Amino acid sequence: MTVQSREFAFGLPWEALYGYSQAVQAGDTLYISGQVSHDSAGAFVGAGDFELQVKTTLDNLDRVLEHFGARRDQIVETTVLVKDLREHFDAVARLHAAYCGDHRPTSTVMGVTDLALPDQLVEIGAVVRLDLTH
């Protein structure tokens, strides 16, 4: 059996520089790279403002979902990387729960020493099942 795949990128310079896609669909599974807090032109958003970074990162996750015609309730797993996790755990937990609503995907949250961009405090990736119905 052959599985078709397709990729998606925002067209930002670092995608080619690092050699990755924002998402790859393989069959009915969508693998979304860690999303970052940036605007549509690629400018970083929210230096020093953790909550704004999380909200903008989740907005970018929504942009990827929209491209594939996916919904939040089709997310089966999130991976959340947080710089200074002890300081930001309550905020990221609250914002993640609000984003997911009544849907409860699996999730791993990890404290990290550093992330790719100098002012970056959070990165959120996801796995989505496009054939999941509720």
JSON list of C-alpha atoms in Angstrom, two decimals:
[
{"chain": "A", "resi": 1, "resn": "MET", "atom": "CA", "xyz": [0.00, 0.00, 0.00]},
{"chain": "A", "resi": 2, "resn": "THR", "atom": "CA", "xyz": [1.30, 3.43, -0.95]},
{"chain": "A", "resi": 3, "resn": "VAL", "atom": "CA", "xyz": [0.64, 6.43, 1.26]},
{"chain": "A", "resi": 4, "resn": "GLN", "atom": "CA", "xyz": [0.56, 9.86, -0.32]},
{"chain": "A", "resi": 5, "resn": "SER", "atom": "CA", "xyz": [2.18, 12.79, 1.42]},
{"chain": "A", "resi": 6, "resn": "ARG", "atom": "CA", "xyz": [2.18, 16.54, 1.03]},
{"chain": "A", "resi": 7, "resn": "GLU", "atom": "CA", "xyz": [4.11, 19.29, 2.73]},
{"chain": "A", "resi": 8, "resn": "PHE", "atom": "CA", "xyz": [3.26, 22.81, 3.85]},
{"chain": "A", "resi": 9, "resn": "ALA", "atom": "CA", "xyz": [5.50, 25.80, 4.54]},
{"chain": "A", "resi": 10, "resn": "PHE", "atom": "CA", "xyz": [4.80, 29.43, 5.39]},
{"chain": "A", "resi": 11, "resn": "GLY", "atom": "CA", "xyz": [7.52, 30.49, 2.94]},
{"chain": "A", "resi": 12, "resn": "LEU", "atom": "CA", "xyz": [9.78, 31.86, 5.67]},
{"chain": "A", "resi": 13, "resn": "PRO", "atom": "CA", "xyz": [13.57, 32.03, 5.17]},
{"chain": "A", "resi": 14, "resn": "TRP", "atom": "CA", "xyz": [14.43, 29.69, 8.04]},
{"chain": "A", "resi": 15, "resn": "GLU", "atom": "CA", "xyz": [12.39, 26.84, 6.53]},
{"chain": "A", "resi": 16, "resn": "ALA", "atom": "CA", "xyz": [14.87, 26.52, 3.66]},
{"chain": "A", "resi": 17, "resn": "LEU", "atom": "CA", "xyz": [17.84, 27.38, 5.87]},
{"chain": "A", "resi": 18, "resn": "TYR", "atom": "CA", "xyz": [17.05, 24.57, 8.32]},
{"chain": "A", "resi": 19, "resn": "GLY", "atom": "CA", "xyz": [15.53, 22.27, 5.69]},
{"chain": "A", "resi": 20, "resn": "TYR", "atom": "CA", "xyz": [12.10, 21.52, 7.12]},
{"chain": "A", "resi": 21, "resn": "SER", "atom": "CA", "xyz": [8.36, 21.89, 6.55]},
{"chain": "A", "resi": 22, "resn": "GLN", "atom": "CA", "xyz": [5.83, 23.37, 8.93]},
{"chain": "A", "resi": 23, "resn": "ALA", "atom": "CA", "xyz": [3.78, 20.23, 8.41]},
{"chain": "A", "resi": 24, "resn": "VAL", "atom": "CA", "xyz": [3.78, 16.96, 6.51]},
{"chain": "A", "resi": 25, "resn": "GLN", "atom": "CA", "xyz": [0.64, 15.01, 5.82]},
{"chain": "A", "resi": 26, "resn": "ALA", "atom": "CA", "xyz": [1.21, 11.28, 5.43]},
{"chain": "A", "resi": 27, "resn": "GLY", "atom": "CA", "xyz": [-2.06, 9.58, 4.64]},
{"chain": "A", "resi": 28, "resn": "ASP", "atom": "CA", "xyz": [-4.58, 10.68, 7.27]},
{"chain": "A", "resi": 29, "resn": "THR", "atom": "CA", "xyz": [-1.92, 11.78, 9.77]},
{"chain": "A", "resi": 30, "resn": "LEU", "atom": "CA", "xyz": [-0.61, 15.33, 9.91]},
{"chain": "A", "resi": 31, "resn": "TYR", "atom": "CA", "xyz": [2.70, 15.99, 11.65]},
{"chain": "A", "resi": 32, "resn": "ILE", "atom": "CA", "xyz": [3.11, 19.65, 12.60]},
{"chain": "A", "resi": 33, "resn": "SER", "atom": "CA", "xyz": [6.54, 21.05, 13.42]},
{"chain": "A", "resi": 34, "resn": "GLY", "atom": "CA", "xyz": [7.02, 23.11, 16.54]},
{"chain": "A", "resi": 35, "resn": "GLN", "atom": "CA", "xyz": [5.26, 26.41, 15.96]},
{"chain": "A", "resi": 36, "resn": "VAL", "atom": "CA", "xyz": [6.81, 29.68, 17.04]},
{"chain": "A", "resi": 37, "resn": "SER", "atom": "CA", "xyz": [5.49, 33.15, 17.86]},
{"chain": "A", "resi": 38, "resn": "HIS", "atom": "CA", "xyz": [5.84, 35.07, 14.58]},
{"chain": "A", "resi": 39, "resn": "ASP", "atom": "CA", "xyz": [3.68, 37.16, 12.30]},
{"chain": "A", "resi": 40, "resn": "SER", "atom": "CA", "xyz": [2.88, 36.32, 8.67]},
{"chain": "A", "resi": 41, "resn": "ALA", "atom": "CA", "xyz": [6.09, 38.05, 7.50]},
{"chain": "A", "resi": 42, "resn": "GLY", "atom": "CA", "xyz": [8.21, 35.97, 9.88]},
{"chain": "A", "resi": 43, "resn": "ALA", "atom": "CA", "xyz": [8.93, 38.74, 12.43]},
{"chain": "A", "resi": 44, "resn": "PHE", "atom": "CA", "xyz": [9.14, 37.45, 16.00]},
{"chain": "A", "resi": 45, "resn": "VAL", "atom": "CA", "xyz": [6.21, 38.49, 18.20]},
{"chain": "A", "resi": 46, "resn": "GLY", "atom": "CA", "xyz": [6.13, 38.95, 21.98]},
{"chain": "A", "resi": 47, "resn": "ALA", "atom": "CA", "xyz": [9.71, 39.30, 23.21]},
{"chain": "A", "resi": 48, "resn": "GLY", "atom": "CA", "xyz": [9.48, 39.09, 27.01]},
{"chain": "A", "resi": 49, "resn": "ASP", "atom": "CA", "xyz": [5.71, 38.39, 26.97]},
{"chain": "A", "resi": 50, "resn": "PHE", "atom": "CA", "xyz": [5.14, 34.68, 27.58]},
{"chain": "A", "resi": 51, "resn": "GLU", "atom": "CA", "xyz": [1.35, 34.71, 27.21]},
{"chain": "A", "resi": 52, "resn": "LEU", "atom": "CA", "xyz": [1.48, 36.64, 23.93]},
{"chain": "A", "resi": 53, "resn": "GLN", "atom": "CA", "xyz": [4.05, 34.16, 22.62]},
{"chain": "A", "resi": 54, "resn": "VAL", "atom": "CA", "xyz": [1.82, 31.20, 23.51]},
{"chain": "A", "resi": 55, "resn": "LYS", "atom": "CA", "xyz": [-1.27, 32.80, 21.95]},
{"chain": "A", "resi": 56, "resn": "THR", "atom": "CA", "xyz": [0.60, 33.73, 18.76]},
{"chain": "A", "resi": 57, "resn": "THR", "atom": "CA", "xyz": [2.17, 30.26, 18.57]},
{"chain": "A", "resi": 58, "resn": "LEU", "atom": "CA", "xyz": [-1.28, 28.67, 18.86]},
{"chain": "A", "resi": 59, "resn": "ASP", "atom": "CA", "xyz": [-2.59, 31.06, 16.18]},
{"chain": "A", "resi": 60, "resn": "ASN", "atom": "CA", "xyz": [0.17, 29.76, 13.90]},
{"chain": "A", "resi": 61, "resn": "LEU", "atom": "CA", "xyz": [-0.83, 26.20, 14.76]},
{"chain": "A", "resi": 62, "resn": "ASP", "atom": "CA", "xyz": [-4.38, 27.14, 13.69]},
{"chain": "A", "resi": 63, "resn": "ARG", "atom": "CA", "xyz": [-3.01, 28.48, 10.38]},
{"chain": "A", "resi": 64, "resn": "VAL", "atom": "CA", "xyz": [-1.44, 25.09, 9.67]},
{"chain": "A", "resi": 65, "resn": "LEU", "atom": "CA", "xyz": [-4.62, 23.24, 10.66]},
{"chain": "A", "resi": 66, "resn": "GLU", "atom": "CA", "xyz": [-6.65, 25.52, 8.38]},
{"chain": "A", "resi": 67, "resn": "HIS", "atom": "CA", "xyz": [-4.37, 24.82, 5.43]},
{"chain": "A", "resi": 68, "resn": "PHE", "atom": "CA", "xyz": [-5.15, 21.11, 5.72]},
{"chain": "A", "resi": 69, "resn": "GLY", "atom": "CA", "xyz": [-8.85, 21.59, 6.53]},
{"chain": "A", "resi": 70, "resn": "ALA", "atom": "CA", "xyz": [-8.25, 20.20, 10.02]},
{"chain": "A", "resi": 71, "resn": "ARG", "atom": "CA", "xyz": [-9.87, 21.11, 13.31]},
{"chain": "A", "resi": 72, "resn": "ARG", "atom": "CA", "xyz": [-8.51, 21.47, 16.83]},
{"chain": "A", "resi": 73, "resn": "ASP", "atom": "CA", "xyz": [-10.51, 18.43, 17.96]},
{"chain": "A", "resi": 74, "resn": "GLN", "atom": "CA", "xyz": [-8.53, 16.31, 15.50]},
{"chain": "A", "resi": 75, "resn": "ILE", "atom": "CA", "xyz": [-5.27, 17.00, 17.35]},
{"chain": "A", "resi": 76, "resn": "VAL", "atom": "CA", "xyz": [-4.24, 13.76, 19.04]},
{"chain": "A", "resi": 77, "resn": "GLU", "atom": "CA", "xyz": [-0.95, 14.93, 20.54]},
{"chain": "A", "resi": 78, "resn": "THR", "atom": "CA", "xyz": [0.84, 18.16, 21.39]},
{"chain": "A", "resi": 79, "resn": "THR", "atom": "CA", "xyz": [4.44, 18.67, 22.37]},
{"chain": "A", "resi": 80, "resn": "VAL", "atom": "CA", "xyz": [5.09, 21.87, 24.29]},
{"chain": "A", "resi": 81, "resn": "LEU", "atom": "CA", "xyz": [8.63, 23.11, 24.89]},
{"chain": "A", "resi": 82, "resn": "VAL", "atom": "CA", "xyz": [8.95, 25.89, 27.47]},
{"chain": "A", "resi": 83, "resn": "LYS", "atom": "CA", "xyz": [11.97, 27.89, 28.54]},
{"chain": "A", "resi": 84, "resn": "ASP", "atom": "CA", "xyz": [11.83, 28.51, 32.33]},
{"chain": "A", "resi": 85, "resn": "LEU", "atom": "CA", "xyz": [9.01, 25.98, 32.76]},
{"chain": "A", "resi": 86, "resn": "ARG", "atom": "CA", "xyz": [8.70, 26.42, 36.54]},
{"chain": "A", "resi": 87, "resn": "GLU", "atom": "CA", "xyz": [8.01, 30.12, 36.01]},
{"chain": "A", "resi": 88, "resn": "HIS", "atom": "CA", "xyz": [5.58, 29.61, 33.12]},
{"chain": "A", "resi": 89, "resn": "PHE", "atom": "CA", "xyz": [3.87, 26.27, 33.85]},
{"chain": "A", "resi": 90, "resn": "ASP", "atom": "CA", "xyz": [0.57, 27.66, 35.17]},
{"chain": "A", "resi": 91, "resn": "ALA", "atom": "CA", "xyz": [0.20, 30.05, 32.23]},
{"chain": "A", "resi": 92, "resn": "VAL", "atom": "CA", "xyz": [1.01, 27.47, 29.56]},
{"chain": "A", "resi": 93, "resn": "ALA", "atom": "CA", "xyz": [-1.32, 24.93, 31.19]},
{"chain": "A", "resi": 94, "resn": "ARG", "atom": "CA", "xyz": [-4.18, 27.45, 31.28]},
{"chain": "A", "resi": 95, "resn": "LEU", "atom": "CA", "xyz": [-3.64, 28.60, 27.69]},
{"chain": "A", "resi": 96, "resn": "HIS", "atom": "CA", "xyz": [-3.26, 25.03, 26.37]},
{"chain": "A", "resi": 97, "resn": "ALA", "atom": "CA", "xyz": [-6.47, 23.98, 28.12]},
{"chain": "A", "resi": 98, "resn": "ALA", "atom": "CA", "xyz": [-8.34, 27.01, 26.74]},
{"chain": "A", "resi": 99, "resn": "TYR", "atom": "CA", "xyz": [-7.05, 26.28, 23.22]},
{"chain": "A", "resi": 100, "resn": "CYS", "atom": "CA", "xyz": [-8.17, 22.64, 23.39]},
{"chain": "A", "resi": 101, "resn": "GLY", "atom": "CA", "xyz": [-11.55, 23.36, 24.99]},
{"chain": "A", "resi": 102, "resn": "ASP", "atom": "CA", "xyz": [-13.41, 20.15, 25.79]},
{"chain": "A", "resi": 103, "resn": "HIS", "atom": "CA", "xyz": [-11.05, 18.14, 23.58]},
{"chain": "A", "resi": 104, "resn": "ARG", "atom": "CA", "xyz": [-8.22, 16.42, 25.46]},
{"chain": "A", "resi": 105, "resn": "PRO", "atom": "CA", "xyz": [-5.28, 15.37, 23.26]},
{"chain": "A", "resi": 106, "resn": "THR", "atom": "CA", "xyz": [-2.27, 13.67, 24.72]},
{"chain": "A", "resi": 107, "resn": "SER", "atom": "CA", "xyz": [0.43, 16.18, 25.58]},
{"chain": "A", "resi": 108, "resn": "THR", "atom": "CA", "xyz": [4.03, 16.33, 26.67]},
{"chain": "A", "resi": 109, "resn": "VAL", "atom": "CA", "xyz": [5.33, 19.54, 28.22]},
{"chain": "A", "resi": 110, "resn": "MET", "atom": "CA", "xyz": [9.07, 19.88, 28.67]},
{"chain": "A", "resi": 111, "resn": "GLY", "atom": "CA", "xyz": [11.26, 22.51, 30.22]},
{"chain": "A", "resi": 112, "resn": "VAL", "atom": "CA", "xyz": [14.19, 23.40, 27.98]},
{"chain": "A", "resi": 113, "resn": "THR", "atom": "CA", "xyz": [17.35, 25.41, 28.42]},
{"chain": "A", "resi": 114, "resn": "ASP", "atom": "CA", "xyz": [17.08, 27.22, 25.13]},
{"chain": "A", "resi": 115, "resn": "LEU", "atom": "CA", "xyz": [15.03, 27.41, 21.94]},
{"chain": "A", "resi": 116, "resn": "ALA", "atom": "CA", "xyz": [15.94, 28.36, 18.36]},
{"chain": "A", "resi": 117, "resn": "LEU", "atom": "CA", "xyz": [15.33, 32.11, 18.55]},
{"chain": "A", "resi": 118, "resn": "PRO", "atom": "CA", "xyz": [16.96, 34.36, 21.17]},
{"chain": "A", "resi": 119, "resn": "ASP", "atom": "CA", "xyz": [13.69, 35.73, 22.65]},
{"chain": "A", "resi": 120, "resn": "GLN", "atom": "CA", "xyz": [11.67, 32.53, 22.16]},
{"chain": "A", "resi": 121, "resn": "LEU", "atom": "CA", "xyz": [10.07, 31.11, 25.31]},
{"chain": "A", "resi": 122, "resn": "VAL", "atom": "CA", "xyz": [7.73, 28.47, 23.84]},
{"chain": "A", "resi": 123, "resn": "GLU", "atom": "CA", "xyz": [7.35, 26.10, 20.89]},
{"chain": "A", "resi": 124, "resn": "ILE", "atom": "CA", "xyz": [4.36, 23.86, 20.22]},
{"chain": "A", "resi": 125, "resn": "GLY", "atom": "CA", "xyz": [4.15, 20.91, 17.83]},
{"chain": "A", "resi": 126, "resn": "ALA", "atom": "CA", "xyz": [1.24, 18.58, 17.15]},
{"chain": "A", "resi": 127, "resn": "VAL", "atom": "CA", "xyz": [0.10, 15.35, 15.57]},
{"chain": "A", "resi": 128, "resn": "VAL", "atom": "CA", "xyz": [-3.34, 15.39, 13.94]},
{"chain": "A", "resi": 129, "resn": "ARG", "atom": "CA", "xyz": [-5.56, 12.62, 12.63]},
{"chain": "A", "resi": 130, "resn": "LEU", "atom": "CA", "xyz": [-7.51, 14.02, 9.69]},
{"chain": "A", "resi": 131, "resn": "ASP", "atom": "CA", "xyz": [-9.91, 11.07, 9.73]},
{"chain": "A", "resi": 132, "resn": "LEU", "atom": "CA", "xyz": [-10.86, 11.57, 13.40]},
{"chain": "A", "resi": 133, "resn": "THR", "atom": "CA", "xyz": [-14.54, 12.38, 13.94]},
{"chain": "A", "resi": 134, "resn": "HIS", "atom": "CA", "xyz": [-16.34, 13.45, 17.05]}
]
